[in-house]
Short mmCIF file of C-alpha atoms and ligand atoms in Angstrom, two decimals:
data_model
loop_
_atom_site.label_atom_id
_atom_site.label_comp_id
_atom_site.label_asym_id
_atom_site.label_seq_id
_atom_site.Cartn_x
_atom_site.Cartn_y
_atom_site.Cartn_z
CA MET A 1286 -8.67 74.74 -60.91
CA LYS A 1287 -5.61 76.14 -62.66
CA LYS A 1288 -5.23 78.96 -65.29
CA GLU A 1289 -2.20 80.41 -66.78
CA ALA A 1290 -0.52 83.22 -65.12
CA ASP A 1291 1.25 86.11 -66.60
CA LYS A 1292 4.83 85.11 -66.74
CA THR A 1293 6.51 88.21 -67.25
CA LYS A 1294 4.61 89.07 -63.82
CA ALA A 1295 4.84 85.47 -62.02
CA ARG A 1296 8.63 85.98 -60.52
CA ILE A 1297 9.47 83.22 -57.95
CA LYS A 1298 8.81 85.22 -54.62
CA PRO A 1299 9.86 86.06 -52.37
CA MET A 1300 13.15 87.82 -53.95
CA PRO A 1301 15.99 88.64 -51.71
CA ASN A 1302 16.47 92.17 -50.87
CA THR A 1303 20.29 92.40 -51.14
CA ILE A 1304 22.73 95.51 -51.76
CA VAL A 1305 25.47 94.72 -53.91
CA SER A 1306 28.67 97.23 -53.42
CA CYS A 1307 31.78 97.72 -55.34
CA ARG A 1308 35.05 99.81 -56.04
CA LYS A 1309 36.65 101.15 -59.11
CA ASP A 1310 39.26 103.66 -59.57
CA GLY A 1311 38.63 104.13 -56.02
CA HIS A 1312 35.05 105.26 -56.71
CA ASP A 1313 32.44 103.17 -54.31
CA ASN A 1314 29.33 102.48 -55.16
CA ALA A 1315 26.24 100.20 -54.41
CA LEU A 1316 22.96 99.43 -55.92
CA ALA A 1317 19.73 97.23 -54.64
CA VAL A 1318 19.77 93.89 -56.06
CA GLY A 1319 16.68 91.38 -56.01
CA VAL A 1320 18.43 88.87 -58.77
CA ALA A 1321 20.31 86.85 -56.23
CA SER A 1322 20.42 83.51 -54.96
CA VAL A 1323 23.03 80.71 -54.10
CA ALA A 1324 24.93 79.33 -56.96
CA SER A 1325 26.87 76.89 -55.34
CA ILE A 1326 27.42 74.91 -51.89
CA ASP A 1327 30.97 73.56 -52.35
CA PRO A 1328 32.63 75.61 -53.32
CA VAL A 1329 30.54 78.47 -51.82
CA MET A 1330 29.04 80.66 -54.42
CA VAL A 1331 26.48 83.25 -54.87
CA MET A 1332 24.94 84.52 -58.36
CA ILE A 1333 23.69 88.32 -58.66
CA GLY A 1334 22.18 89.69 -61.98
CA ILE A 1335 22.99 93.10 -62.91
CA ILE A 1336 21.34 95.24 -65.88
CA PRO A 1337 24.38 96.53 -67.87
CA SER A 1338 22.90 99.89 -68.07
CA ARG A 1339 23.72 100.22 -64.16
CA PHE A 1340 26.43 102.39 -63.25
CA SER A 1341 27.56 99.37 -61.24
CA TYR A 1342 27.71 97.22 -63.96
CA ASP A 1343 31.35 98.06 -65.45
CA MET A 1344 32.51 98.01 -61.86
CA VAL A 1345 31.74 94.79 -61.01
CA LYS A 1346 32.48 93.63 -64.88
CA ASP A 1347 35.88 95.27 -65.11
CA THR A 1348 37.31 94.31 -61.26
CA GLY A 1349 35.69 91.31 -60.90
CA LYS A 1350 34.69 91.63 -57.31
CA PHE A 1351 31.77 92.68 -55.15
CA VAL A 1352 29.95 92.44 -51.91
CA VAL A 1353 26.56 91.32 -51.06
CA ASN A 1354 25.30 92.96 -48.13
CA ILE A 1355 21.86 92.03 -46.38
CA PRO A 1356 20.06 94.77 -44.96
CA THR A 1357 17.47 94.75 -42.35
CA LYS A 1358 14.09 96.48 -42.45
CA GLU A 1359 15.46 99.39 -40.14
CA PHE A 1360 17.48 99.93 -43.71
CA SER A 1361 14.41 100.00 -45.75
CA GLU A 1362 14.69 104.02 -46.84
CA LYS A 1363 18.52 103.76 -47.57
CA TYR A 1364 17.66 100.44 -49.69
CA MET A 1365 14.95 102.24 -51.67
CA TYR A 1366 17.55 105.31 -52.35
CA LEU A 1367 20.57 102.52 -53.22
CA GLY A 1368 17.54 101.10 -55.86
CA THR A 1369 16.49 104.32 -57.19
CA VAL A 1370 19.23 106.58 -57.83
CA SER A 1371 22.20 106.20 -59.73
CA GLY A 1372 25.76 106.52 -58.57
CA ARG A 1373 26.43 108.52 -62.16
CA ASP A 1374 24.50 111.11 -60.26
CA GLU A 1375 25.25 111.11 -57.34
CA ASP A 1376 28.00 109.70 -54.61
CA LYS A 1377 25.27 107.34 -53.26
CA LEU A 1378 27.55 106.03 -50.49
CA ALA A 1379 28.32 109.53 -48.69
CA SER A 1380 25.59 109.30 -45.98
CA ILE A 1381 26.03 105.43 -45.68
CA ASN A 1382 28.49 104.02 -43.26
CA THR A 1383 31.23 101.81 -44.76
CA THR A 1384 34.40 100.14 -44.25
CA ASP A 1385 37.08 98.39 -46.61
CA ALA A 1386 36.30 94.65 -47.22
CA ASP A 1387 39.25 92.41 -45.85
CA ILE A 1388 40.10 90.03 -48.75
CA ILE A 1389 38.66 92.35 -51.79
CA ASP A 1390 39.02 95.60 -52.89
CA ALA A 1391 35.64 96.91 -52.40
CA PRO A 1392 33.63 98.82 -49.54
CA ILE A 1393 31.08 97.02 -47.02
CA LEU A 1394 28.11 98.39 -45.58
CA THR A 1395 28.58 98.19 -41.90
CA ASP A 1396 24.91 98.65 -40.92
CA CYS A 1397 23.87 95.72 -42.61
CA PRO A 1398 24.22 92.39 -40.29
CA VAL A 1399 25.67 90.23 -43.01
CA ASN A 1400 28.18 91.25 -45.84
CA ILE A 1401 29.48 88.54 -48.22
CA GLU A 1402 32.92 89.35 -50.04
CA CYS A 1403 33.34 87.67 -53.36
CA SER A 1404 35.50 87.23 -56.47
CA VAL A 1405 33.44 86.77 -59.93
CA VAL A 1406 34.75 83.26 -61.47
CA ASP A 1407 32.08 83.40 -64.29
CA SER A 1408 29.02 85.25 -65.88
CA ILE A 1409 26.64 84.87 -68.70
CA GLN A 1410 23.88 86.96 -69.97
CA PRO A 1411 21.05 85.27 -71.15
CA GLY A 1412 18.53 88.36 -70.82
CA SER A 1413 18.01 91.32 -69.37
CA HIS A 1414 20.56 90.79 -66.65
CA GLU A 1415 23.87 89.68 -66.70
CA LEU A 1416 24.63 86.93 -63.90
CA PHE A 1417 27.83 87.20 -62.06
CA ILE A 1418 29.06 83.94 -60.07
CA GLY A 1419 30.80 84.66 -57.34
CA LYS A 1420 33.27 82.73 -55.12
CA VAL A 1421 32.79 83.60 -51.48
CA GLU A 1422 35.89 84.66 -50.04
CA LYS A 1423 34.56 85.83 -46.54
CA VAL A 1424 31.26 86.25 -44.67
CA HIS A 1425 31.25 89.17 -41.88
CA CYS A 1426 28.55 88.85 -39.70
CA ASP A 1427 27.30 90.95 -36.65
CA GLU A 1428 28.16 88.85 -33.61
CA GLU A 1429 24.63 88.97 -32.06
CA TYR A 1430 23.64 86.91 -35.15
CA LEU A 1431 26.22 84.30 -34.78
CA THR A 1432 25.68 80.71 -33.34
CA GLU A 1433 28.34 79.41 -31.38
CA ASP A 1434 29.46 77.48 -34.52
CA ASN A 1435 29.69 80.55 -36.46
CA ASP A 1436 26.44 79.86 -38.32
CA VAL A 1437 24.47 83.09 -39.14
CA LYS A 1438 20.96 82.98 -37.51
CA TRP A 1439 18.97 83.94 -40.49
CA ASP A 1440 15.48 83.71 -38.43
CA GLU A 1441 16.37 86.54 -35.99
CA ILE A 1442 17.51 88.99 -38.66
CA ASP A 1443 14.63 91.49 -39.61
CA LEU A 1444 14.98 91.10 -43.60
CA ILE A 1445 13.14 93.52 -45.70
C1 FMN B 1362 13.78 96.24 -55.19
C2 FMN B 1362 14.84 96.47 -55.88
C3 FMN B 1362 15.48 95.51 -56.46
C4 FMN B 1362 16.41 95.78 -57.64
N1 FMN B 1362 17.01 94.67 -58.24
C5 FMN B 1362 17.92 94.57 -59.39
C6 FMN B 1362 18.72 93.96 -59.93
O1 FMN B 1362 18.21 92.46 -59.74
N2 FMN B 1362 19.61 94.03 -60.82
C7 FMN B 1362 19.73 95.39 -61.33
O2 FMN B 1362 20.39 95.37 -62.10
N3 FMN B 1362 19.05 96.35 -60.71
C8 FMN B 1362 18.05 96.10 -59.85
N4 FMN B 1362 17.43 97.27 -59.04
C9 FMN B 1362 17.55 98.64 -59.94
C10 FMN B 1362 19.04 99.09 -59.18
O3 FMN B 1362 19.28 98.85 -57.91
C11 FMN B 1362 18.80 100.73 -59.68
O4 FMN B 1362 18.59 100.96 -61.08
C12 FMN B 1362 20.05 101.58 -58.86
O5 FMN B 1362 19.57 102.92 -59.17
C13 FMN B 1362 21.32 101.34 -59.92
O6 FMN B 1362 22.53 102.02 -59.37
P1 FMN B 1362 23.72 102.48 -60.23
O7 FMN B 1362 23.19 103.16 -61.54
O8 FMN B 1362 24.07 103.37 -58.92
O9 FMN B 1362 24.42 101.02 -60.39
C14 FMN B 1362 16.80 96.91 -58.06
C15 FMN B 1362 15.65 97.95 -57.57
C16 FMN B 1362 15.12 98.03 -56.47
C17 FMN B 1362 14.29 98.67 -55.76
#
Protein backbone atom coordinates (compact mmCIF):
# COMPACT_ATOMS: atom_id res chain seq x y z
CA MET A 1 0.00 0.00 0.00
CA LYS A 2 1.24 3.50 -0.76
CA LYS A 3 0.90 6.56 1.48
CA GLU A 4 1.80 10.15 0.72
CA ALA A 5 5.39 11.10 1.57
CA ASP A 6 6.47 14.54 2.73
CA LYS A 7 7.43 16.20 -0.56
CA THR A 8 9.62 18.74 1.22
CA LYS A 9 11.87 15.85 2.34
CA ALA A 10 11.40 13.27 -0.46
CA ARG A 11 13.98 14.59 -2.90
CA ILE A 12 15.27 12.33 -5.65
CA LYS A 13 18.17 10.28 -4.31
CA PRO A 14 21.04 9.86 -4.62
CA MET A 15 21.87 13.55 -4.94
CA PRO A 16 25.30 14.02 -6.46
CA ASN A 17 28.04 15.49 -4.29
CA THR A 18 29.80 18.05 -6.44
CA ILE A 19 32.01 21.02 -5.72
CA VAL A 20 31.56 24.13 -7.81
CA SER A 21 34.63 26.37 -8.02
CA CYS A 22 34.67 29.89 -9.39
CA ARG A 23 36.75 33.07 -9.63
CA LYS A 24 35.87 36.75 -9.65
CA ASP A 25 38.26 39.71 -9.58
CA GLY A 26 41.14 37.32 -8.87
CA HIS A 27 39.41 35.80 -5.83
CA ASP A 28 38.87 32.03 -5.88
CA ASN A 29 36.10 30.20 -4.06
CA ALA A 30 34.25 26.87 -4.01
CA LEU A 31 31.10 25.44 -2.45
CA ALA A 32 29.42 22.05 -2.12
CA VAL A 33 26.53 21.65 -4.57
CA GLY A 34 24.00 18.82 -4.47
CA VAL A 35 21.57 20.38 -6.92
CA ALA A 36 23.45 19.30 -10.05
CA SER A 37 22.66 17.20 -13.10
CA VAL A 38 23.07 16.61 -16.81
CA ALA A 39 21.17 19.33 -18.70
CA SER A 40 21.86 18.38 -22.34
CA ILE A 41 23.64 15.55 -24.14
CA ASP A 42 24.17 17.39 -27.45
CA PRO A 43 25.63 19.92 -26.98
CA VAL A 44 26.99 18.68 -23.67
CA MET A 45 25.62 20.79 -20.81
CA VAL A 46 25.29 20.52 -17.05
CA MET A 47 23.03 22.28 -14.56
CA ILE A 48 23.93 23.48 -11.08
CA GLY A 49 21.70 25.23 -8.53
CA ILE A 50 23.02 28.00 -6.29
CA ILE A 51 21.03 29.88 -3.66
CA PRO A 52 21.50 33.66 -4.20
CA SER A 53 22.66 34.24 -0.61
CA ARG A 54 25.81 32.14 -1.21
CA PHE A 55 29.05 34.05 -1.59
CA SER A 56 29.71 32.05 -4.76
CA TYR A 57 26.43 33.16 -6.34
CA ASP A 58 27.60 36.57 -7.61
CA MET A 59 30.86 35.04 -8.78
CA VAL A 60 29.06 32.62 -11.10
CA LYS A 61 26.28 35.07 -12.02
CA ASP A 62 28.69 37.90 -12.94
CA THR A 63 31.42 35.89 -14.68
CA GLY A 64 29.29 33.16 -16.28
CA LYS A 65 32.05 30.65 -15.55
CA PHE A 66 32.32 27.70 -13.16
CA VAL A 67 34.00 24.32 -12.73
CA VAL A 68 32.15 21.24 -11.46
CA ASN A 69 34.63 19.12 -9.47
CA ILE A 70 33.78 15.53 -8.53
CA PRO A 71 35.30 14.57 -5.16
CA THR A 72 36.02 11.08 -3.77
CA LYS A 73 35.36 9.84 -0.22
CA GLU A 74 38.95 10.74 0.70
CA PHE A 75 37.90 14.37 0.22
CA SER A 76 34.81 14.10 2.47
CA GLU A 77 36.11 16.30 5.29
CA LYS A 78 37.09 19.07 2.88
CA TYR A 79 33.75 18.64 1.09
CA MET A 80 31.85 19.35 4.32
CA TYR A 81 34.13 22.31 5.02
CA LEU A 82 33.37 23.80 1.58
CA GLY A 83 29.67 23.10 2.21
CA THR A 84 29.40 24.71 5.63
CA VAL A 85 31.86 27.63 5.72
CA SER A 86 31.41 30.69 3.49
CA GLY A 87 34.06 32.34 1.35
CA ARG A 88 32.79 35.57 2.88
CA ASP A 89 34.47 34.57 6.14
CA GLU A 90 37.52 32.57 5.05
CA ASP A 91 39.77 31.93 2.08
CA LYS A 92 38.40 28.39 1.73
CA LEU A 93 40.84 27.36 -0.98
CA ALA A 94 43.94 28.40 0.99
CA SER A 95 44.50 24.81 2.15
CA ILE A 96 43.16 23.04 -0.94
CA ASN A 97 45.24 22.21 -4.02
CA THR A 98 44.14 24.09 -7.13
CA THR A 99 45.37 24.93 -10.60
CA ASP A 100 44.00 27.22 -13.32
CA ALA A 101 41.40 25.83 -15.70
CA ASP A 102 42.47 25.71 -19.37
CA ILE A 103 39.57 27.39 -21.17
CA ILE A 104 37.79 29.47 -18.54
CA ASP A 105 39.13 31.78 -15.83
CA ALA A 106 38.45 29.68 -12.73
CA PRO A 107 40.29 27.31 -10.39
CA ILE A 108 40.26 23.51 -10.67
CA LEU A 109 40.46 21.38 -7.50
CA THR A 110 43.29 19.05 -8.46
CA ASP A 111 42.54 16.43 -5.76
CA CYS A 112 39.14 15.78 -7.36
CA PRO A 113 39.57 13.19 -10.16
CA VAL A 114 37.09 14.82 -12.56
CA ASN A 115 36.78 18.55 -13.27
CA ILE A 116 34.31 20.00 -15.75
CA GLU A 117 34.92 23.51 -17.10
CA CYS A 118 31.66 25.30 -17.94
CA SER A 119 30.38 28.56 -19.44
CA VAL A 120 26.89 29.68 -18.46
CA VAL A 121 24.48 29.78 -21.42
CA ASP A 122 21.25 30.34 -19.49
CA SER A 123 19.75 30.47 -16.02
CA ILE A 124 16.35 30.47 -14.38
CA GLN A 125 15.26 30.81 -10.78
CA PRO A 126 12.03 28.85 -10.29
CA GLY A 127 12.48 28.62 -6.52
CA SER A 128 15.16 28.64 -3.85
CA HIS A 129 18.07 27.96 -6.24
CA GLU A 130 19.10 29.76 -9.41
CA LEU A 131 19.69 27.01 -11.95
CA PHE A 132 22.71 27.76 -14.10
CA ILE A 133 22.99 25.83 -17.36
CA GLY A 134 26.66 25.45 -18.26
CA LYS A 135 28.02 24.48 -21.65
CA VAL A 136 30.80 21.98 -21.01
CA GLU A 137 34.03 23.42 -22.41
CA LYS A 138 36.48 20.75 -21.26
CA VAL A 139 36.52 17.72 -18.97
CA HIS A 140 39.71 16.85 -17.07
CA CYS A 141 40.07 13.35 -15.65
CA ASP A 142 42.86 11.62 -13.72
CA GLU A 143 44.52 9.24 -16.17
CA GLU A 144 43.81 6.19 -13.99
CA TYR A 145 40.06 6.75 -14.44
CA LEU A 146 40.11 7.12 -18.23
CA THR A 147 39.39 4.29 -20.68
CA GLU A 148 41.43 3.91 -23.87
CA ASP A 149 38.81 5.92 -25.76
CA ASN A 150 38.78 8.67 -23.13
CA ASP A 151 35.55 7.77 -21.38
CA VAL A 152 35.41 8.30 -17.60
CA LYS A 153 35.38 5.05 -15.56
CA TRP A 154 32.71 6.33 -13.17
CA ASP A 155 32.27 2.89 -11.57
CA GLU A 156 35.88 2.94 -10.36
CA ILE A 157 35.71 6.38 -8.71
CA ASP A 158 34.95 6.18 -4.99
CA LEU A 159 32.25 8.86 -5.07
CA ILE A 160 31.01 10.46 -1.84
C1 LIG B 1 25.90 18.14 0.94
C2 LIG B 1 25.69 19.62 0.67
C3 LIG B 1 25.03 20.02 -0.51
C4 LIG B 1 24.81 21.38 -0.77
N1 LIG B 1 24.18 21.75 -1.92
C5 LIG B 1 24.00 23.08 -2.21
C6 LIG B 1 23.41 23.47 -3.44
O1 LIG B 1 23.05 22.65 -4.29
N2 LIG B 1 23.29 24.79 -3.67
C7 LIG B 1 23.68 25.76 -2.77
O2 LIG B 1 23.53 26.95 -3.05
N3 LIG B 1 24.24 25.40 -1.59
C8 LIG B 1 24.43 24.09 -1.31
N4 LIG B 1 25.02 23.70 -0.13
C9 LIG B 1 25.42 24.74 0.83
C10 LIG B 1 26.69 25.48 0.43
O3 LIG B 1 27.70 24.60 -0.04
C11 LIG B 1 27.20 26.25 1.68
O4 LIG B 1 26.21 27.15 2.11
C12 LIG B 1 28.52 26.94 1.45
O5 LIG B 1 29.06 27.29 2.72
C13 LIG B 1 28.39 28.21 0.61
O6 LIG B 1 29.66 28.72 0.39
P1 LIG B 1 29.93 30.18 -0.16
O7 LIG B 1 29.14 31.16 0.72
O8 LIG B 1 31.40 30.36 0.00
O9 LIG B 1 29.47 30.23 -1.57
C14 LIG B 1 25.27 22.37 0.15
C15 LIG B 1 25.93 21.96 1.32
C16 LIG B 1 26.16 20.61 1.58
C17 LIG B 1 26.86 20.20 2.83
